[in-house]
PDB file of C-alpha atoms in Angstrom:
ATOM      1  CA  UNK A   1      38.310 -34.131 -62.124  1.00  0.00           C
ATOM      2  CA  UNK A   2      39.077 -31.746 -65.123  1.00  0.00           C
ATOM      3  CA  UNK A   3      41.691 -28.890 -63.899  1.00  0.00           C
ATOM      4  CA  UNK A   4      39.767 -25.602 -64.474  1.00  0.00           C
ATOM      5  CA  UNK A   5      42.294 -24.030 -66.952  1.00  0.00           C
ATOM      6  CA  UNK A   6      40.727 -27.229 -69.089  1.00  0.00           C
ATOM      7  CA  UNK A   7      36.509 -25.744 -68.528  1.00  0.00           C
ATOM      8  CA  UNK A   8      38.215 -22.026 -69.474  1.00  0.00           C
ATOM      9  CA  UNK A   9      38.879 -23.277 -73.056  1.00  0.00           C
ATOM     10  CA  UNK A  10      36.179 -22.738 -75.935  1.00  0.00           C
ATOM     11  CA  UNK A  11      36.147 -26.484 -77.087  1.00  0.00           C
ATOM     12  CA  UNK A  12      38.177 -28.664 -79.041  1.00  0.00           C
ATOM     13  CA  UNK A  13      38.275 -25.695 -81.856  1.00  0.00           C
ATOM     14  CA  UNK A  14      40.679 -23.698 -79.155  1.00  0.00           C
ATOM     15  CA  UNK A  15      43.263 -26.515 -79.422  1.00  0.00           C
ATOM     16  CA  UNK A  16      42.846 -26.876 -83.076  1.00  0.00           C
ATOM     17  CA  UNK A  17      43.149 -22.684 -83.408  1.00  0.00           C
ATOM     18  CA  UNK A  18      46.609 -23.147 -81.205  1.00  0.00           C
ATOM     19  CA  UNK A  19      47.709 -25.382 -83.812  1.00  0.00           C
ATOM     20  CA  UNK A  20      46.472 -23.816 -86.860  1.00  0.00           C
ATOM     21  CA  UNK A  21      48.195 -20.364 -85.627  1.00  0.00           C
ATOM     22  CA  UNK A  22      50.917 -21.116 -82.931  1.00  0.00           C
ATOM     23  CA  UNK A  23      52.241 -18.723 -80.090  1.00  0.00           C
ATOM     24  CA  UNK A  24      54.826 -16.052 -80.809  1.00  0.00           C
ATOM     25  CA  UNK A  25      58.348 -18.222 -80.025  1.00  0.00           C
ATOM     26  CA  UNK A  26      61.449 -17.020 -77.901  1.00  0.00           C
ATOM     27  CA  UNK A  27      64.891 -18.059 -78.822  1.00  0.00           C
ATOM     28  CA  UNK A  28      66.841 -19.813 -76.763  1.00  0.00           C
ATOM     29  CA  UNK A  29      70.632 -19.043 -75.943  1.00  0.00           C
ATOM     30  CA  UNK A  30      72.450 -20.965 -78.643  1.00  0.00           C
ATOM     31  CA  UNK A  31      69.782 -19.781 -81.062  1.00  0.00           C
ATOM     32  CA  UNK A  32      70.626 -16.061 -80.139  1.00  0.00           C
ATOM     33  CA  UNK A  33      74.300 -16.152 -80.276  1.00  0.00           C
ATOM     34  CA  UNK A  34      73.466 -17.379 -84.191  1.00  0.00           C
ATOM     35  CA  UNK A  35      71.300 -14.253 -84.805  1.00  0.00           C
ATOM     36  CA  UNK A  36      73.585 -11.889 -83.265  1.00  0.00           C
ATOM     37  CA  UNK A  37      76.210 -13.005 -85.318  1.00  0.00           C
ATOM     38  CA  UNK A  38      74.029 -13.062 -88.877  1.00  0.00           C
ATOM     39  CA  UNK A  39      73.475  -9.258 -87.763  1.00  0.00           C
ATOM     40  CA  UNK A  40      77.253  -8.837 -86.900  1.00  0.00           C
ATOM     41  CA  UNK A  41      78.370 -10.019 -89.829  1.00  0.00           C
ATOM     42  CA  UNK A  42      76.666  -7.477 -91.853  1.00  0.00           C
ATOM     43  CA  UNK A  43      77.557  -4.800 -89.554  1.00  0.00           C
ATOM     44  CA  UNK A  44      78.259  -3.417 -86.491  1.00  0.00           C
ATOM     45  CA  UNK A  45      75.119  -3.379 -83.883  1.00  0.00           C
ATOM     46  CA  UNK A  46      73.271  -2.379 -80.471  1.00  0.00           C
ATOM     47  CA  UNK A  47      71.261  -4.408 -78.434  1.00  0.00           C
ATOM     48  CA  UNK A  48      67.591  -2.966 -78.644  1.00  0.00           C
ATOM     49  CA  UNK A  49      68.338  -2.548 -82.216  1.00  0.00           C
ATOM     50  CA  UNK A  50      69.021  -6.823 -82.530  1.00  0.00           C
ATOM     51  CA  UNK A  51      65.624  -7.643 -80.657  1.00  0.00           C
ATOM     52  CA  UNK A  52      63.869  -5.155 -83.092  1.00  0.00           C
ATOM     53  CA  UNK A  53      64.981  -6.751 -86.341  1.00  0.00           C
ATOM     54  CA  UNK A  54      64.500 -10.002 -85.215  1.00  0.00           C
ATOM     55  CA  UNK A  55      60.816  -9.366 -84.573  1.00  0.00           C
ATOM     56  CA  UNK A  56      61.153  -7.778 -88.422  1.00  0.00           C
ATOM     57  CA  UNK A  57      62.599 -10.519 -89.786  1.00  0.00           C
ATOM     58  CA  UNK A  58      61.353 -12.991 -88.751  1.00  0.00           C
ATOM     59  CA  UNK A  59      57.425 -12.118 -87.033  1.00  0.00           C
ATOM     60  CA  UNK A  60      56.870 -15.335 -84.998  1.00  0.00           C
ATOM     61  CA  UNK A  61      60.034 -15.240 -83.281  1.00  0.00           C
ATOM     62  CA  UNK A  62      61.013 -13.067 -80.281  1.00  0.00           C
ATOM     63  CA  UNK A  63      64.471 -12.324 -78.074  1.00  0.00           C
ATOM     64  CA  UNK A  64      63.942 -11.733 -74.658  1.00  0.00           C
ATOM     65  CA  UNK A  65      66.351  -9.088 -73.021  1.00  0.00           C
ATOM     66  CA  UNK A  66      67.791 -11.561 -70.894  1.00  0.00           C
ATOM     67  CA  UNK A  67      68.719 -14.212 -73.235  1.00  0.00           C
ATOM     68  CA  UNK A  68      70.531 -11.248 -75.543  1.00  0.00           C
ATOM     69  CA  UNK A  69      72.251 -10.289 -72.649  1.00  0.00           C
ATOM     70  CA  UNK A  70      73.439 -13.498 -71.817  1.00  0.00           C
ATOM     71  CA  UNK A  71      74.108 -14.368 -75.873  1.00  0.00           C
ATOM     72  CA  UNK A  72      76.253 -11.017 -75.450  1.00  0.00           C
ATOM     73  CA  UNK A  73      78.377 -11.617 -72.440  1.00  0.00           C
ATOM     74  CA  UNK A  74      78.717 -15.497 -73.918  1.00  0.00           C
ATOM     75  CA  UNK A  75      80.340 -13.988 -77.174  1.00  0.00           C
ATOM     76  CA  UNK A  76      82.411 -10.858 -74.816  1.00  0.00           C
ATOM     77  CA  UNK A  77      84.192 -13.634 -72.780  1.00  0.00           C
ATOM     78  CA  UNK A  78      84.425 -16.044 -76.059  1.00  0.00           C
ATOM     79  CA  UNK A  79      86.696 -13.084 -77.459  1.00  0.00           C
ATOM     80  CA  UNK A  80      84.594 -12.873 -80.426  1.00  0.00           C
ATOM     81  CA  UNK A  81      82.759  -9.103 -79.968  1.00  0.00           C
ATOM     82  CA  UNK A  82      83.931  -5.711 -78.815  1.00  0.00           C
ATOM     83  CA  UNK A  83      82.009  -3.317 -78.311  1.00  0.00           C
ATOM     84  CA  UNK A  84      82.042   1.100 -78.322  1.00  0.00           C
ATOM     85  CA  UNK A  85      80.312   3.935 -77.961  1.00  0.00           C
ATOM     86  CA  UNK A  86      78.223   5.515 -80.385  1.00  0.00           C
ATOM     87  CA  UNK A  87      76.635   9.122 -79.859  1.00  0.00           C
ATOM     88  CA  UNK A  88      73.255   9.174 -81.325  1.00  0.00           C
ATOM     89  CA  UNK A  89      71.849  12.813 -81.738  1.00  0.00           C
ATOM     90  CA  UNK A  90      68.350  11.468 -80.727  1.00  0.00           C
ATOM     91  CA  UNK A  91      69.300  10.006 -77.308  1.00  0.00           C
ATOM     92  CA  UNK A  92      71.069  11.701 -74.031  1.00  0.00           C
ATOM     93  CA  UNK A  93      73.334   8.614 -73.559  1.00  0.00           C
ATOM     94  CA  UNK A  94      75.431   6.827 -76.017  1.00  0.00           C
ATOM     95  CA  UNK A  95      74.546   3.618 -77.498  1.00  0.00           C
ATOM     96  CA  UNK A  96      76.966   0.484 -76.838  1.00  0.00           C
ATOM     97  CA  UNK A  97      77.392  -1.358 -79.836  1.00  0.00           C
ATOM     98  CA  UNK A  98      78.626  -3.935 -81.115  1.00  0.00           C
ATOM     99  CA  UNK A  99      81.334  -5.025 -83.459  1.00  0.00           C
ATOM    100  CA  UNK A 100      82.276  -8.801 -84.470  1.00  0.00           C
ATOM    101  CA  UNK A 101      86.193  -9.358 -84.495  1.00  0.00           C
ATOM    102  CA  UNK A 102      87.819 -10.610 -87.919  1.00  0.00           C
ATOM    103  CA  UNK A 103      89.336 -13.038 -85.967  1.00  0.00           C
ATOM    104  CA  UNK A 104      85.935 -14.830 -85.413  1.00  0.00           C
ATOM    105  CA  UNK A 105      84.273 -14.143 -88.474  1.00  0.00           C
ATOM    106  CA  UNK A 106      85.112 -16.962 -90.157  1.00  0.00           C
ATOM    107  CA  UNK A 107      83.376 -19.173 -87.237  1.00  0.00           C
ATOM    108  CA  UNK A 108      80.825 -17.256 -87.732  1.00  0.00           C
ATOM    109  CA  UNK A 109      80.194 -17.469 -91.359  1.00  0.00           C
ATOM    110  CA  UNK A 110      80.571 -21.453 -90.671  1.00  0.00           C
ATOM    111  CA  UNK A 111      77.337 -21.710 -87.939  1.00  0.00           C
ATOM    112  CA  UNK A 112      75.588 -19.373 -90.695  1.00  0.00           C
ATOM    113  CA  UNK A 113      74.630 -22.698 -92.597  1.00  0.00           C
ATOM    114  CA  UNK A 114      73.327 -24.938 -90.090  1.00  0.00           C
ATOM    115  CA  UNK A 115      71.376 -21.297 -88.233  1.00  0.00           C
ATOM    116  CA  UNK A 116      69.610 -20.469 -91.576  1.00  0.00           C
ATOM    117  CA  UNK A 117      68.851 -24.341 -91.884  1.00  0.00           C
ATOM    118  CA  UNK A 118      67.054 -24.390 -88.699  1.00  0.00           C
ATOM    119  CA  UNK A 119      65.092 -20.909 -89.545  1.00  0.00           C
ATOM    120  CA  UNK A 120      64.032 -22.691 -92.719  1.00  0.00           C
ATOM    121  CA  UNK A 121      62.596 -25.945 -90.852  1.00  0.00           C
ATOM    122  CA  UNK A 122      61.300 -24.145 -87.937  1.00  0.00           C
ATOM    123  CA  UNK A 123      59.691 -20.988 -89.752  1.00  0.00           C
ATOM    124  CA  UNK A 124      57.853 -23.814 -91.934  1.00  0.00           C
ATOM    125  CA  UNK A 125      56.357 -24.872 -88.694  1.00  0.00           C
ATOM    126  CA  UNK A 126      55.811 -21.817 -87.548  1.00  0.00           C
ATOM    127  CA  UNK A 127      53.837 -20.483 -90.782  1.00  0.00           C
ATOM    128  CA  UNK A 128      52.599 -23.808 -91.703  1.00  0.00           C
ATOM    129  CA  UNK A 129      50.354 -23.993 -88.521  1.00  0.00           C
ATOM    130  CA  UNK A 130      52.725 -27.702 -87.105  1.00  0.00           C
ATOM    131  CA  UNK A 131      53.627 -26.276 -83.509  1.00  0.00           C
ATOM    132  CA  UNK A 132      56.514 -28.824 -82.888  1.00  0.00           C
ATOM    133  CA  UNK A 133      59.103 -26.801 -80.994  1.00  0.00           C
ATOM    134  CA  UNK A 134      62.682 -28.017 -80.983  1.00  0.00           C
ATOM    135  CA  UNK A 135      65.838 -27.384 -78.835  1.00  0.00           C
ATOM    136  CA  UNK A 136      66.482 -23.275 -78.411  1.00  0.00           C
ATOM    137  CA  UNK A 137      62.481 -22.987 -79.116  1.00  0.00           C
ATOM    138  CA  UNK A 138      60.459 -21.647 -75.990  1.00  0.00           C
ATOM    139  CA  UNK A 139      57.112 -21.089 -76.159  1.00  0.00           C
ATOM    140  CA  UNK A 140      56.160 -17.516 -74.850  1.00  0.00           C
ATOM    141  CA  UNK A 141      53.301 -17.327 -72.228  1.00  0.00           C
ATOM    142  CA  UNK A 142      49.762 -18.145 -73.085  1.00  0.00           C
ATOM    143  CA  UNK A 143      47.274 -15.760 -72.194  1.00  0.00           C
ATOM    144  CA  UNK A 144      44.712 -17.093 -70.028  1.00  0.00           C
ATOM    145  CA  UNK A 145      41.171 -15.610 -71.348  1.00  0.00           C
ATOM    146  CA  UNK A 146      39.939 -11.827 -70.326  1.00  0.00           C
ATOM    147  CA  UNK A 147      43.777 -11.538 -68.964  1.00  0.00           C
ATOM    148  CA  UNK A 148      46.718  -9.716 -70.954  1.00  0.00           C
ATOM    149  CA  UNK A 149      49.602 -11.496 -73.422  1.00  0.00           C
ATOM    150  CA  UNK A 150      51.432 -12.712 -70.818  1.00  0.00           C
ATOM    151  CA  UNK A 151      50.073 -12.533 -67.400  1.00  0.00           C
ATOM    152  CA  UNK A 152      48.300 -15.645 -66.203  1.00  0.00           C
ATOM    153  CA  UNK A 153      45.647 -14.818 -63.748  1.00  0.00           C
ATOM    154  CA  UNK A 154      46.523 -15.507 -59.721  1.00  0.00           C
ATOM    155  CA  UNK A 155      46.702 -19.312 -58.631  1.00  0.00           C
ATOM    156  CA  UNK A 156      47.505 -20.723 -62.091  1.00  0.00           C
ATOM    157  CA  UNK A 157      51.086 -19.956 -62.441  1.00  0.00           C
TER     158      UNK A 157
END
């Protein structure tokens, strides 16, 4: 008996078209801490401002809000950020940003190899149409047809 998210799909064509253009990919934990720290080490930071320029950066890959803020408190208790306020003449409410201590840049500068490695082989798959995720790599949520990015329609969770 064929599930019925299988009849919803236009063919064999649909599966070819998710490999010939994959999903929009969120990076996992370790993968964050290695992006917040490329953007650390170039200067100091704020949180909205990291998920932004990823998406700028790099178009096929996405940070959710709660990995960052897990990737943040993992580098707060590791010693290796500090963060202040900033006043922003824009906003009501300070922005908390970030700094990277010169005691942990050199760590840093060291996981900057093997991070801009991975971008390399992973953006290839990502731009070359293979859809082979690899540790750190979560796919985001399909959209089931007629329904929005991201929501999958009731009873198919």
């Amino acid at each position: 008996m064929r599930s019925p998210r299988f009849q919803e799909l236009a063919g064999l064509g649909a599966i070819r078209a998710f490999f010939e253009q994959p999903p929009i990919q969120h990076l996992g934990l370790e993968l964050a801490v290695c992006w917040i720290l490329e953007c650390l080490l170039d200067h100091d930071s704020y949180p909205t401002a990291l998920m932004h320029d990823l998406s700028d950066a790099h178009p096929k890959l996405r940070l959710s809000e709660t990995v960052l803020q897990q990737a943040i408190h993992f580098l707060d208790h590791e010693g290796a950020i500090s963060t202040y306020s900033q006043r922003c003449p824009s906003r009501g409410r300070p922005r908390r940003m970030l700094h990277l201590l010169e005691a942990h840049q050199q760590a840093a500068l060291e996981l900057m190899t093997p991070w801009r490695h991975w971008l390399e082989e992973n953006e290839a798959h990502l731009h070359g149409g293979a859809h082979a995720p690899s540790s750190g790599f979560h796919p985001a949520a399909h959209p089931a047809p007629g329904c929005r990015p991201g929501v999958l329609p009731a009873g198919r969770q």
